Amino acid sequence: MSSTPTPIPASIAINAAFDGGNIKIVAIDGDRIDLEIVRDHQSDFYQWFYFRVAGAKGRKLSFRILNAGDSAYPLGWPDYKARVSTDRETWRQTPARYAGGVLEFDWTGETDLVWFAYFAPYTMEQHDALIARMALKPGMTHRQLGTTIDGRAIDCLTIGRGPKQAWLYARQHPGESMAEWWMEGALERLTDTTDPVTAELLSKATFHVVPNMNPDGTFRGHLRTNAVGVNLNREWHEPSLERSPEVLCVRNAMDASGVDFAMDVHGDEAIAANFIAGFEGIPSWTDALGEKFYDFGRRLAVNTPDFQTELGYGKAAPGHANLSMSTNQVAERFGALSMTLEMPFKDHDANADVEFGWSAERSKKLAHSCLEVLAEVIDTL
């Protein structure tokens, strides 16, 4: 008489050795897994994580990120929910707990493989696919503006025939992956040949779109810096080939075209809302240009419930703007309507989504709203 042997649970295997991956295994004790996030190379910044778990099926796993409390933005962890996917396409929230500097979350495995990330990733493979797809669209021109320290391309896509020069750029901070999802949404809208908003914009403006300014940091799984630990959004006053070739080539291209409108797209760890930051405090500040910035925000809040103007960053005092930051430098250098768009890692709490939180899809839709508002104000630039 034979009996069916009891299945032996698969051993747990953690891996982050892939495009955009970041995690370090501290210990695996049964179904409890202790981890640490790896610092950006030559930097103390860290917060982005992205890893795969094999052997999860049929187990209730408990994950602990032990060094969360010393991360770049520990205020980002309270009320945060990790993102989880079993197919790397759909990313849902999973509840997390933060106490004593440790971030914890659980997962009951229905599949052998599962991926966890700080936010829905946008890898370099996805970036390359986006560039290849968009470069073939009617009216689109592709330029390689320069290369990174690791030798990767800085891609720029240009479309439109109007005299106004609009620059859209993202991922100076590579861990802010929602920014490139926003870029995908913007490019899809700008290449929609049936859309009347797009037609109006392209007749009045030429768009220069840099979807990813920090390919090295993206591939390496960094939060905030490039291959040599440099925060690109503190390099705009004096970029160099040695430290920040990414900024140097983009700023040189801006100098060649001029800039009337600029949006630098980011993500914010702590504030559970979408908002824009401006250029208060630049030496050449005028109330007239400042009003155009405030008007853009008010219009965007009317356009979509996924934007608000109450929460955001403080304003620099007159004459005290940090000109090493792109929004300030571009406003001062070109007299442009320049702004930083910040999206949350948590959720836009005024219009929250329990299952997905702030998501890739909502980031793309917000890009559509931003372009619709730009169409309303383009004649005033």
Coordinates of C-alpha atoms in Angstrom, one line a residue:
M1 CA 0.0 0.0 0.0
S2 CA 1.5 3.3 -1.1
S3 CA 0.9 6.8 0.3
T4 CA 1.4 10.1 -1.3
P5 CA 4.5 11.8 0.1
T6 CA 4.0 15.1 1.9
P7 CA 5.3 17.9 -0.4
I8 CA 8.4 19.6 1.0
P9 CA 8.0 23.4 0.9
A10 CA 10.3 25.1 -1.6
S11 CA 13.2 27.0 0.0
I12 CA 12.8 30.8 0.0
A13 CA 15.1 32.6 -2.4
I14 CA 15.4 36.4 -2.6
N15 CA 17.0 38.1 -5.6
A16 CA 17.5 41.7 -6.7
A17 CA 20.2 41.2 -9.3
F18 CA 18.3 42.7 -12.1
D19 CA 17.5 46.0 -13.8
G20 CA 16.5 48.4 -11.1
G21 CA 16.7 45.8 -8.3
N22 CA 17.8 46.7 -4.7
I23 CA 17.8 44.7 -1.5
K24 CA 20.3 42.9 0.8
I25 CA 19.4 39.7 2.7
V26 CA 20.2 39.9 6.4
A27 CA 18.6 36.6 7.5
I28 CA 15.9 34.1 6.5
D29 CA 14.4 32.3 9.5
G30 CA 11.6 30.1 8.3
D31 CA 8.9 32.4 7.0
R32 CA 10.5 35.5 8.4
I33 CA 12.8 37.4 6.1
D34 CA 15.0 40.2 7.4
L35 CA 16.3 42.7 4.7
E36 CA 18.2 45.9 4.3
I37 CA 18.0 48.5 1.5
V38 CA 21.4 49.1 -0.2
R39 CA 22.7 52.7 -0.3
D40 CA 23.2 54.5 -3.6
H41 CA 26.8 54.0 -4.8
Q42 CA 29.2 56.5 -3.2
S43 CA 26.2 58.1 -1.3
D44 CA 24.3 57.8 1.9
F45 CA 20.9 58.0 0.1
Y46 CA 18.6 55.0 0.1
Q47 CA 14.9 54.2 0.2
W48 CA 14.1 52.5 -3.1
F49 CA 13.7 48.7 -3.0
Y50 CA 12.8 46.2 -5.6
F51 CA 13.2 42.4 -5.3
R52 CA 11.9 39.0 -6.2
V53 CA 10.9 36.2 -4.0
A54 CA 10.9 32.6 -5.2
G55 CA 9.3 29.7 -3.3
A56 CA 6.5 31.8 -1.9
K57 CA 3.5 29.6 -2.8
G58 CA 1.5 28.3 0.2
R59 CA 3.4 30.3 2.8
K60 CA 2.7 33.4 4.8
L61 CA 5.9 35.3 4.6
S62 CA 6.8 38.2 6.9
F63 CA 9.3 40.8 5.6
R64 CA 11.2 43.2 7.8
I65 CA 13.3 46.0 6.3
L66 CA 15.6 46.6 9.3
N67 CA 17.3 49.9 8.2
A68 CA 14.2 51.8 7.2
G69 CA 14.6 54.2 10.0
D70 CA 18.0 55.5 8.7
S71 CA 16.8 55.9 5.1
A72 CA 16.8 59.2 3.3
Y73 CA 13.2 60.1 4.2
P74 CA 12.0 58.1 7.3
L75 CA 8.8 60.3 7.3
G76 CA 7.9 58.4 4.1
W77 CA 7.3 55.2 6.0
P78 CA 4.3 56.0 8.3
D79 CA 1.1 55.2 6.4
Y80 CA 3.1 53.8 3.5
K81 CA 2.0 50.6 1.7
A82 CA 4.4 48.4 -0.2
R83 CA 3.7 47.5 -3.9
V84 CA 3.4 43.9 -4.9
S85 CA 3.0 42.1 -8.2
T86 CA 2.9 38.5 -9.4
D87 CA 3.3 39.4 -13.1
R88 CA 5.4 42.6 -13.0
E89 CA 2.6 44.4 -14.8
T90 CA -0.1 45.0 -12.2
W91 CA 1.1 46.4 -8.9
R92 CA -1.2 46.5 -5.9
Q93 CA -0.7 47.8 -2.4
T94 CA 0.0 45.5 0.6
P95 CA -0.3 46.9 4.1
A96 CA 2.8 47.8 6.0
R97 CA 3.7 48.6 9.6
Y98 CA 6.5 51.0 10.7
A99 CA 7.8 51.0 14.2
G100 CA 11.2 51.3 15.9
G101 CA 12.8 52.1 12.6
V102 CA 11.7 48.8 11.0
L103 CA 9.3 48.5 8.1
E104 CA 7.3 45.3 8.1
F105 CA 4.8 43.7 5.7
D106 CA 3.3 40.3 5.1
W107 CA 2.4 38.2 2.1
T108 CA 0.5 35.0 1.7
G109 CA 1.8 33.3 -1.5
E110 CA -0.6 32.0 -4.0
T111 CA 2.2 31.8 -6.6
D112 CA 5.8 30.6 -6.5
L113 CA 7.1 34.0 -7.7
V114 CA 6.3 37.4 -6.3
W115 CA 7.9 40.9 -6.7
F116 CA 7.9 43.7 -4.2
A117 CA 8.9 47.3 -4.8
Y118 CA 8.8 50.8 -3.3
F119 CA 6.6 51.9 -6.2
A120 CA 5.7 50.3 -9.6
P121 CA 9.1 50.1 -11.3
Y122 CA 10.0 51.7 -14.6
T123 CA 13.2 49.9 -15.6
M124 CA 15.7 50.7 -18.3
E125 CA 14.3 47.9 -20.4
Q126 CA 10.9 49.7 -20.2
H127 CA 12.6 53.0 -21.0
D128 CA 14.3 51.5 -24.1
A129 CA 11.0 50.1 -25.3
L130 CA 9.3 53.5 -24.8
I131 CA 12.0 55.3 -26.7
A132 CA 11.9 52.8 -29.6
R133 CA 8.1 53.0 -29.8
M134 CA 7.8 56.8 -29.6
A135 CA 10.7 57.4 -32.0
L136 CA 8.6 55.8 -34.8
K137 CA 5.6 58.1 -34.2
P138 CA 4.7 60.6 -37.0
G139 CA 6.4 63.9 -36.5
M140 CA 8.7 62.7 -33.8
T141 CA 12.5 63.3 -33.8
H142 CA 14.9 61.4 -31.6
R143 CA 18.2 62.9 -30.4
Q144 CA 20.9 61.4 -28.1
L145 CA 21.9 64.5 -26.1
G146 CA 24.9 62.9 -24.5
T147 CA 25.9 59.9 -22.4
T148 CA 26.1 59.1 -18.7
I149 CA 29.1 58.2 -16.6
D150 CA 28.3 54.5 -17.2
G151 CA 27.9 55.3 -21.0
R152 CA 24.2 55.1 -21.3
A153 CA 22.3 57.4 -23.6
I154 CA 20.4 60.5 -22.6
D155 CA 17.4 60.3 -24.9
C156 CA 15.4 63.3 -26.0
L157 CA 12.2 63.1 -28.1
T158 CA 11.1 66.2 -29.9
I159 CA 7.7 66.8 -31.5
G160 CA 5.7 69.9 -32.6
R161 CA 6.1 72.9 -34.9
G162 CA 5.2 75.8 -32.8
P163 CA 7.5 78.6 -31.7
K164 CA 7.1 78.1 -27.9
Q165 CA 9.7 75.8 -26.5
A166 CA 8.4 73.4 -23.9
W167 CA 10.8 71.0 -22.0
L168 CA 9.5 68.0 -20.0
Y169 CA 12.1 66.0 -18.1
A170 CA 12.0 63.3 -15.4
R171 CA 13.9 61.0 -13.1
Q172 CA 16.7 63.2 -12.0
H173 CA 16.1 61.0 -8.9
P174 CA 15.9 57.5 -10.4
G175 CA 13.9 55.9 -7.5
E176 CA 11.0 58.2 -8.4
S177 CA 9.6 55.8 -11.0
M178 CA 6.2 57.4 -11.1
A179 CA 7.9 60.2 -13.0
E180 CA 8.6 58.1 -16.0
W181 CA 5.1 56.6 -16.0
W182 CA 4.0 60.3 -16.2
M183 CA 6.3 60.7 -19.2
E184 CA 4.8 57.7 -20.9
G185 CA 1.4 59.3 -20.5
A186 CA 2.6 62.6 -21.8
L187 CA 4.2 61.0 -24.9
E188 CA 1.1 59.0 -25.6
R189 CA -1.0 62.2 -25.5
L190 CA 1.4 64.2 -27.6
T191 CA 1.4 61.5 -30.3
D192 CA -2.3 61.0 -30.5
T193 CA -3.1 62.4 -33.9
T194 CA -6.9 62.3 -33.3
D195 CA -6.7 64.6 -30.2
P196 CA -7.7 68.3 -30.6
V197 CA -5.7 69.3 -27.5
T198 CA -2.6 67.7 -28.9
A199 CA -3.2 69.4 -32.3
E200 CA -3.5 72.8 -30.7
L201 CA -0.4 72.3 -28.6
L202 CA 1.8 71.1 -31.4
S203 CA 0.8 74.0 -33.6
K204 CA 1.9 76.5 -30.9
A205 CA 4.8 74.7 -29.2
T206 CA 7.7 72.4 -29.8
F207 CA 8.1 69.8 -27.1
H208 CA 11.5 68.4 -26.0
V209 CA 10.9 65.4 -23.8
V210 CA 13.7 63.7 -21.7
P211 CA 11.9 60.7 -20.1
N212 CA 14.9 59.6 -18.0
M213 CA 17.7 61.9 -16.9
N214 CA 19.4 59.3 -14.7
P215 CA 19.6 56.0 -16.6
D216 CA 22.6 54.8 -14.5
G217 CA 20.8 55.3 -11.2
T218 CA 17.7 53.7 -12.6
F219 CA 19.6 50.5 -13.6
R220 CA 21.6 50.4 -10.4
G221 CA 18.5 50.6 -8.2
H222 CA 19.4 54.0 -6.7
L223 CA 17.0 56.3 -4.9
R224 CA 18.4 59.7 -5.7
T225 CA 21.9 59.8 -7.3
N226 CA 23.8 58.9 -10.5
A227 CA 26.7 56.4 -10.9
V228 CA 29.1 58.4 -8.7
G229 CA 26.6 59.4 -6.0
V230 CA 25.7 62.8 -7.3
N231 CA 22.3 64.3 -6.8
L232 CA 21.6 65.7 -10.3
N233 CA 19.0 68.2 -9.0
R234 CA 21.8 70.0 -7.2
E235 CA 24.0 70.4 -10.3
W236 CA 22.2 72.9 -12.5
H237 CA 24.3 75.9 -11.6
E238 CA 27.6 74.3 -12.7
P239 CA 27.2 70.8 -14.3
S240 CA 30.4 69.0 -15.3
L241 CA 31.4 66.0 -17.4
E242 CA 33.0 64.4 -14.4
R243 CA 30.1 64.7 -12.0
S244 CA 26.9 65.4 -13.9
P245 CA 27.1 64.9 -17.7
E246 CA 23.4 64.2 -17.6
V247 CA 22.6 67.7 -16.5
L248 CA 25.3 69.3 -18.7
C249 CA 24.0 67.8 -22.0
V250 CA 20.3 68.7 -21.2
R251 CA 21.1 72.2 -20.1
N252 CA 23.3 72.7 -23.2
A253 CA 20.3 71.6 -25.4
M254 CA 18.1 74.0 -23.5
D255 CA 20.5 76.8 -24.2
A256 CA 20.3 76.0 -27.9
S257 CA 16.5 76.0 -28.1
G258 CA 15.5 78.4 -25.4
V259 CA 12.8 77.5 -22.9
D260 CA 9.3 79.0 -22.4
F261 CA 7.8 76.3 -20.3
A262 CA 9.5 73.6 -18.2
M263 CA 8.2 70.8 -16.0
D264 CA 10.6 68.7 -14.0
V265 CA 8.7 65.5 -12.8
H266 CA 9.5 63.9 -9.4
G267 CA 8.0 61.9 -6.6
D268 CA 7.8 62.8 -2.9
E269 CA 8.2 60.2 -0.2
A270 CA 6.3 61.9 2.7
I271 CA 3.5 64.1 1.3
A272 CA 0.4 62.1 0.4
A273 CA -0.7 64.4 -2.4
N274 CA 0.2 65.7 -5.9
F275 CA 1.5 69.3 -6.0
I276 CA 3.8 71.6 -7.8
A277 CA 6.8 73.6 -6.5
G278 CA 7.9 76.9 -8.1
F279 CA 10.7 79.3 -8.3
E280 CA 10.0 81.8 -5.6
G281 CA 13.2 83.5 -4.4
I282 CA 15.1 83.6 -7.8
P283 CA 16.9 87.0 -8.4
S284 CA 14.8 87.9 -11.4
W285 CA 11.4 87.0 -9.8
T286 CA 8.5 89.1 -11.0
D287 CA 4.9 88.9 -9.7
A288 CA 3.7 88.6 -13.2
L289 CA 5.7 85.4 -13.9
G290 CA 4.8 84.1 -10.4
E291 CA 1.1 84.6 -11.1
K292 CA 1.4 82.4 -14.2
F293 CA 2.8 79.6 -12.0
Y294 CA 0.1 80.0 -9.4
D295 CA -2.6 80.1 -12.1
F296 CA -1.3 76.9 -13.6
G297 CA -1.8 75.1 -10.2
R298 CA -5.2 76.5 -9.7
R299 CA -6.3 75.4 -13.2
L300 CA -4.8 71.9 -12.7
A301 CA -6.8 71.5 -9.4
V302 CA -10.0 72.3 -11.3
N303 CA -9.0 69.9 -14.2
T304 CA -8.6 66.8 -12.0
P305 CA -9.4 65.6 -8.5
D306 CA -5.9 64.1 -8.5
F307 CA -4.3 67.5 -7.8
Q308 CA -4.4 70.0 -5.1
T309 CA -2.7 73.3 -4.0
E310 CA -3.0 73.2 -0.2
L311 CA -0.1 70.8 0.6
G312 CA 3.4 71.2 -0.7
Y313 CA 6.9 72.7 0.0
G314 CA 7.6 76.0 1.6
K315 CA 8.6 79.0 -0.5
A316 CA 12.2 80.4 -0.6
A317 CA 12.6 84.0 0.7
P318 CA 13.3 86.7 -1.9
G319 CA 16.8 86.3 -3.3
H320 CA 17.4 82.9 -1.6
A321 CA 16.4 80.4 -4.3
N322 CA 18.7 77.5 -4.7
L323 CA 19.9 78.0 -8.3
S324 CA 21.5 74.5 -8.3
M325 CA 18.0 73.1 -8.7
S326 CA 16.6 72.8 -12.1
T327 CA 13.3 74.7 -11.7
N328 CA 15.0 77.7 -10.2
Q329 CA 17.9 77.6 -12.7
V330 CA 15.6 77.3 -15.7
A331 CA 13.3 80.1 -14.5
E332 CA 16.2 82.4 -13.8
R333 CA 18.2 81.5 -16.9
F334 CA 15.4 81.7 -19.5
G335 CA 12.6 83.7 -17.8
A336 CA 10.5 80.5 -18.3
L337 CA 7.4 79.3 -16.6
S338 CA 9.2 76.5 -14.7
M339 CA 7.9 74.1 -12.2
T340 CA 8.5 70.8 -10.4
L341 CA 5.7 68.3 -10.3
E342 CA 5.7 66.0 -7.3
M343 CA 3.7 62.8 -7.1
P344 CA 3.3 60.6 -4.0
F345 CA 4.8 57.2 -3.1
K346 CA 1.8 56.9 -0.8
D347 CA -1.5 58.1 -2.3
H348 CA -3.3 61.3 -3.2
D349 CA -5.2 61.1 0.0
A350 CA -8.0 63.5 -1.1
N351 CA -8.9 61.0 -3.8
A352 CA -7.4 57.8 -2.5
D353 CA -7.5 54.3 -4.1
V354 CA -7.4 51.5 -1.4
E355 CA -6.3 48.8 -3.8
F356 CA -3.7 50.5 -6.0
G357 CA -2.8 53.8 -4.2
W358 CA -1.1 56.3 -6.4
S359 CA -0.3 54.2 -9.4
A360 CA 1.4 54.1 -12.8
E361 CA -1.9 54.5 -14.5
R362 CA -2.9 57.5 -12.5
S363 CA 0.5 59.1 -13.1
K364 CA -0.1 58.7 -16.8
K365 CA -3.5 60.3 -16.5
L366 CA -2.1 63.3 -14.6
A367 CA 0.2 63.9 -17.5
H368 CA -2.8 64.3 -19.7
S369 CA -4.3 66.8 -17.3
C370 CA -1.1 68.8 -17.2
L371 CA -1.0 69.0 -21.0
E372 CA -4.6 70.1 -21.1
V373 CA -3.8 73.0 -18.7
L374 CA -0.8 73.9 -20.7
A375 CA -3.0 74.2 -23.8
E376 CA -5.2 76.7 -21.8
V377 CA -2.2 78.9 -21.0
I378 CA 0.2 78.4 -23.9
D379 CA -0.7 81.8 -25.5
T380 CA 0.4 83.6 -22.3
L381 CA 3.9 82.3 -22.3

